[in-house]
XYZ file of C-alpha atoms in Angstrom:
304
model
C 50.226 103.366 52.458
C 50.256 101.536 55.783
C 53.183 99.157 56.561
C 51.112 95.973 56.308
C 49.820 96.921 52.858
C 53.330 97.849 51.706
C 54.591 94.461 52.902
C 51.941 92.720 50.827
C 52.817 94.806 47.762
C 56.517 94.075 48.004
C 55.881 90.384 48.638
C 53.951 90.255 45.388
C 56.806 92.014 43.603
C 59.715 89.836 44.592
C 62.448 89.707 41.975
C 61.915 86.586 39.911
C 64.548 86.688 37.172
C 63.738 84.098 34.548
C 65.368 83.665 31.143
C 63.420 83.005 27.937
C 65.088 81.349 24.979
C 62.636 82.482 22.300
C 64.338 83.009 18.969
C 65.300 86.621 18.306
C 65.417 87.846 14.724
C 68.562 89.995 14.500
C 69.857 90.856 11.029
C 72.462 93.417 12.110
C 73.866 91.945 15.311
C 72.418 94.536 17.683
C 71.765 91.980 20.467
C 74.673 90.788 22.611
C 75.998 87.309 21.764
C 74.021 84.500 23.433
C 71.813 87.035 25.220
C 68.378 85.901 26.374
C 65.331 87.848 27.401
C 65.110 87.896 31.199
C 61.950 88.497 33.214
C 63.044 90.728 36.061
C 59.775 90.831 37.942
C 56.053 90.268 37.542
C 52.987 90.806 39.693
C 52.042 94.169 38.213
C 48.815 94.972 36.390
C 50.023 96.978 33.376
C 53.563 98.349 33.137
C 54.429 101.437 31.105
C 56.558 104.561 30.766
C 60.175 103.415 31.430
C 62.570 106.329 31.896
C 66.276 106.122 32.697
C 68.141 108.465 35.046
C 71.819 109.381 34.800
C 72.793 106.416 36.995
C 71.136 103.955 34.628
C 68.230 103.161 36.962
C 64.875 102.777 35.232
C 61.645 104.221 36.620
C 58.428 102.747 35.230
C 54.722 102.888 35.966
C 52.053 100.397 36.935
C 49.273 102.656 35.738
C 46.161 100.758 36.926
C 47.670 100.619 40.433
C 48.730 104.287 40.222
C 52.376 103.661 41.149
C 55.828 104.496 39.871
C 58.484 101.843 40.479
C 62.263 102.026 40.342
C 64.555 99.314 38.943
C 68.033 99.528 40.434
C 70.526 98.832 37.646
C 73.169 97.504 40.042
C 71.132 95.306 42.391
C 68.452 94.341 39.826
C 65.861 95.071 42.516
C 62.531 96.818 42.050
C 61.076 99.155 44.655
C 58.132 101.556 44.914
C 59.166 105.150 44.158
C 55.795 106.891 44.289
C 52.240 106.050 45.312
C 49.345 108.184 44.031
C 51.326 109.025 40.909
C 48.585 110.757 38.933
C 48.048 107.644 36.818
C 51.391 108.396 35.172
C 51.952 106.839 31.767
C 54.921 107.878 29.632
C 57.854 109.460 31.489
C 61.242 111.040 30.756
C 64.132 112.362 32.839
C 65.462 115.859 32.352
C 69.182 116.587 32.785
C 68.613 118.091 36.244
C 67.005 114.868 37.504
C 63.398 116.017 37.200
C 61.114 113.181 36.145
C 58.422 114.452 33.777
C 55.294 112.308 33.477
C 52.185 112.187 31.325
C 49.658 112.013 34.160
C 46.290 111.185 32.679
C 44.259 110.881 35.878
C 43.246 114.500 35.247
C 44.902 114.841 31.819
C 47.934 116.776 33.004
C 51.718 116.942 32.717
C 53.485 116.408 36.069
C 57.076 116.812 37.219
C 58.565 114.827 40.131
C 61.652 115.741 42.139
C 64.021 113.088 43.495
C 61.892 112.690 46.636
C 58.731 112.034 44.637
C 57.121 115.417 45.264
C 55.239 116.629 42.218
C 54.244 119.887 40.589
C 51.725 120.279 37.775
C 53.184 121.828 34.638
C 50.156 121.601 32.328
C 46.468 121.404 33.261
C 44.776 122.336 29.989
C 45.205 123.707 26.467
C 43.313 126.881 25.572
C 41.119 126.439 28.621
C 40.008 122.920 27.743
C 41.089 119.568 29.134
C 43.602 117.569 27.146
C 42.556 114.115 25.960
C 45.134 112.399 28.157
C 48.887 113.015 27.708
C 50.354 109.625 26.853
C 54.042 109.723 25.985
C 56.717 112.419 25.875
C 60.272 113.268 24.887
C 62.503 116.049 26.196
C 64.483 117.898 23.529
C 68.225 118.265 24.343
C 68.019 122.054 23.873
C 64.980 122.206 26.122
C 61.277 121.869 25.532
C 58.999 118.860 25.677
C 57.074 117.104 22.921
C 54.131 114.984 24.027
C 51.330 113.014 22.420
C 47.696 113.415 23.454
C 45.524 110.546 22.196
C 42.093 109.802 23.603
C 41.864 106.561 25.572
C 38.788 106.690 27.793
C 39.844 105.631 31.286
C 37.547 103.840 33.779
C 38.883 106.054 36.595
C 37.708 109.317 35.016
C 34.899 110.567 37.213
C 34.844 114.336 36.794
C 34.906 114.716 33.019
C 33.006 113.791 29.901
C 34.129 110.725 27.999
C 34.474 112.679 24.771
C 37.334 114.924 23.741
C 37.234 118.617 24.583
C 39.995 119.205 22.036
C 39.502 119.409 18.286
C 41.620 116.318 17.657
C 44.264 113.940 18.952
C 47.432 115.950 18.562
C 51.114 116.317 19.353
C 52.122 119.318 21.491
C 55.300 121.237 22.307
C 55.955 122.905 25.657
C 58.735 125.491 25.532
C 61.753 125.141 27.822
C 60.599 128.042 29.995
C 57.072 126.558 30.100
C 55.492 129.804 28.870
C 54.347 128.498 25.488
C 52.258 125.429 24.649
C 51.165 124.801 21.075
C 50.229 121.990 18.697
C 52.868 120.743 16.270
C 50.973 117.878 14.575
C 47.204 117.921 14.057
C 46.678 115.432 11.220
C 47.227 112.125 13.052
C 44.573 109.541 13.879
C 45.860 108.532 17.327
C 49.443 109.567 18.163
C 51.139 107.520 20.849
C 54.868 106.668 21.022
C 57.376 109.471 20.519
C 61.172 109.762 20.519
C 63.755 112.113 19.043
C 67.360 111.905 17.920
C 70.020 113.086 20.399
C 71.168 115.833 18.028
C 67.716 117.373 18.228
C 67.162 117.215 14.457
C 64.506 114.547 13.968
C 61.403 113.419 15.840
C 59.641 110.078 15.387
C 55.930 109.924 16.184
C 53.848 106.778 16.060
C 50.301 107.096 14.784
C 49.113 103.874 16.345
C 45.575 104.504 15.119
C 46.784 104.495 11.501
C 49.412 101.751 12.097
C 52.214 104.013 10.884
C 55.217 105.849 12.278
C 56.321 109.220 10.894
C 59.560 111.158 10.931
C 59.691 114.958 11.261
C 62.363 117.610 11.242
C 62.411 119.794 14.339
C 62.734 123.540 13.956
C 64.525 125.697 16.508
C 61.198 127.139 17.665
C 59.766 123.676 18.312
C 57.537 123.397 15.248
C 57.744 120.255 13.113
C 58.306 120.266 9.336
C 58.845 117.816 6.475
C 56.691 114.944 7.709
C 57.670 111.659 6.011
C 56.495 108.087 6.452
C 59.126 106.162 8.415
C 57.516 102.711 8.490
C 54.188 100.933 8.127
C 53.907 100.041 11.795
C 52.438 101.847 14.751
C 53.863 101.711 18.252
C 52.971 102.218 21.875
C 56.308 103.327 23.351
C 59.586 103.909 21.485
C 63.312 104.345 21.994
C 66.421 104.848 19.871
C 70.030 103.606 20.011
C 73.386 105.203 19.200
C 73.289 103.864 15.637
C 70.011 105.603 14.906
C 67.941 102.417 15.060
C 64.369 102.944 16.272
C 62.660 100.430 18.581
C 58.873 100.101 18.307
C 56.607 98.143 20.647
C 53.329 96.251 20.515
C 53.984 92.717 19.293
C 57.234 92.395 21.194
C 59.906 94.885 20.098
C 60.485 95.556 16.399
C 63.637 97.425 15.376
C 64.096 99.561 12.258
C 67.262 101.204 10.988
C 67.311 104.929 10.241
C 66.091 104.219 6.701
C 62.939 102.513 7.966
C 64.057 98.954 7.147
C 63.231 96.273 9.716
C 66.423 94.767 11.121
C 65.285 92.892 14.230
C 62.333 91.527 16.151
C 62.462 90.621 19.828
C 59.553 88.396 20.915
C 58.205 89.000 24.407
C 55.964 86.439 26.196
C 53.079 88.837 26.737
C 49.942 89.837 24.841
C 51.222 93.404 24.544
C 54.575 95.125 24.883
C 53.946 98.710 25.947
C 57.296 100.456 26.096
C 61.074 100.179 26.041
C 64.217 102.087 27.064
C 67.971 101.497 27.414
C 69.064 101.250 31.041
C 72.152 100.505 33.167
C 75.136 102.831 33.408
C 76.545 101.743 30.026
C 73.077 101.983 28.416
C 73.393 98.467 26.977
C 70.484 96.885 28.842
C 67.204 97.009 26.956
C 64.462 97.394 29.564
C 61.003 96.313 28.391
C 57.599 96.860 30.011
C 54.979 94.294 28.973
C 51.624 93.804 30.689
C 52.193 92.401 34.207
C 55.992 92.107 33.988
C 59.242 93.866 33.095
C 62.120 92.312 31.163
C 65.739 93.004 30.240
C 67.901 92.024 27.285
C 71.622 92.665 26.880
C 72.513 94.553 23.707
C 75.624 95.382 21.680
C 74.325 98.829 20.793
C 73.922 101.545 23.378
C 70.928 103.699 24.072
C 71.173 107.472 23.947
C 70.219 109.981 26.631
């Protein structure tokens, strides 16, 4: 990017913190007292994929503009981390600082180092293009689960608009990246995904069926004992230290570990795409919604 273009981009992305006093439904007191939703910045096209590093900074994507941005948890400033980001969607940080991204420009899984240099970890499955990796979660013991729904993108130029795979599935990539296999093949359109920090349970949203399921994770990565968690689908998802699960779409809807709705956080946008806990204490809920990103102070902490 040339300097003049970068100046225009950053001018359009000036921090514009603005509080919203919409009523938050909170049955269990998970939101900090008197907290309000704050718009950190707007001027994007469609924000997605928030991922938190060990310093509490949140990296998120503006997928139509093919950029990854960084929110500094201390200064509250947003900067451009990576141009030409492979149309990254969902992202997640590994313990060594590697940022893994579902890059659906060519239906791949990418990994970025701290300087923004990328390597391609997955290009295909059984010799055929994936539908478009969408969201992912890194298991504490190693290995990556990711969803692969089919959303036809206007920027696809070198592929057919129909799936080369047999379905829209969930995959597992082993920690040493030598094995890639399907772990859920009976979903309509899997999207959001998140696991528990003990590595025992995985939540997968079937947004096409408007449901979210809970699985047990086996040591080898396979999923067993699928159960219905709640009658609501989700785009992105996160989890807090009490086991509450945060789903997105119409704002943020929170369910306890039993699948009972305990909170709803309205967001002034047509669609809320994703959510994660940021800041060093993991008590700042960071929300990506259409052309803007928001924060909300919480009592509960996120897990990482």
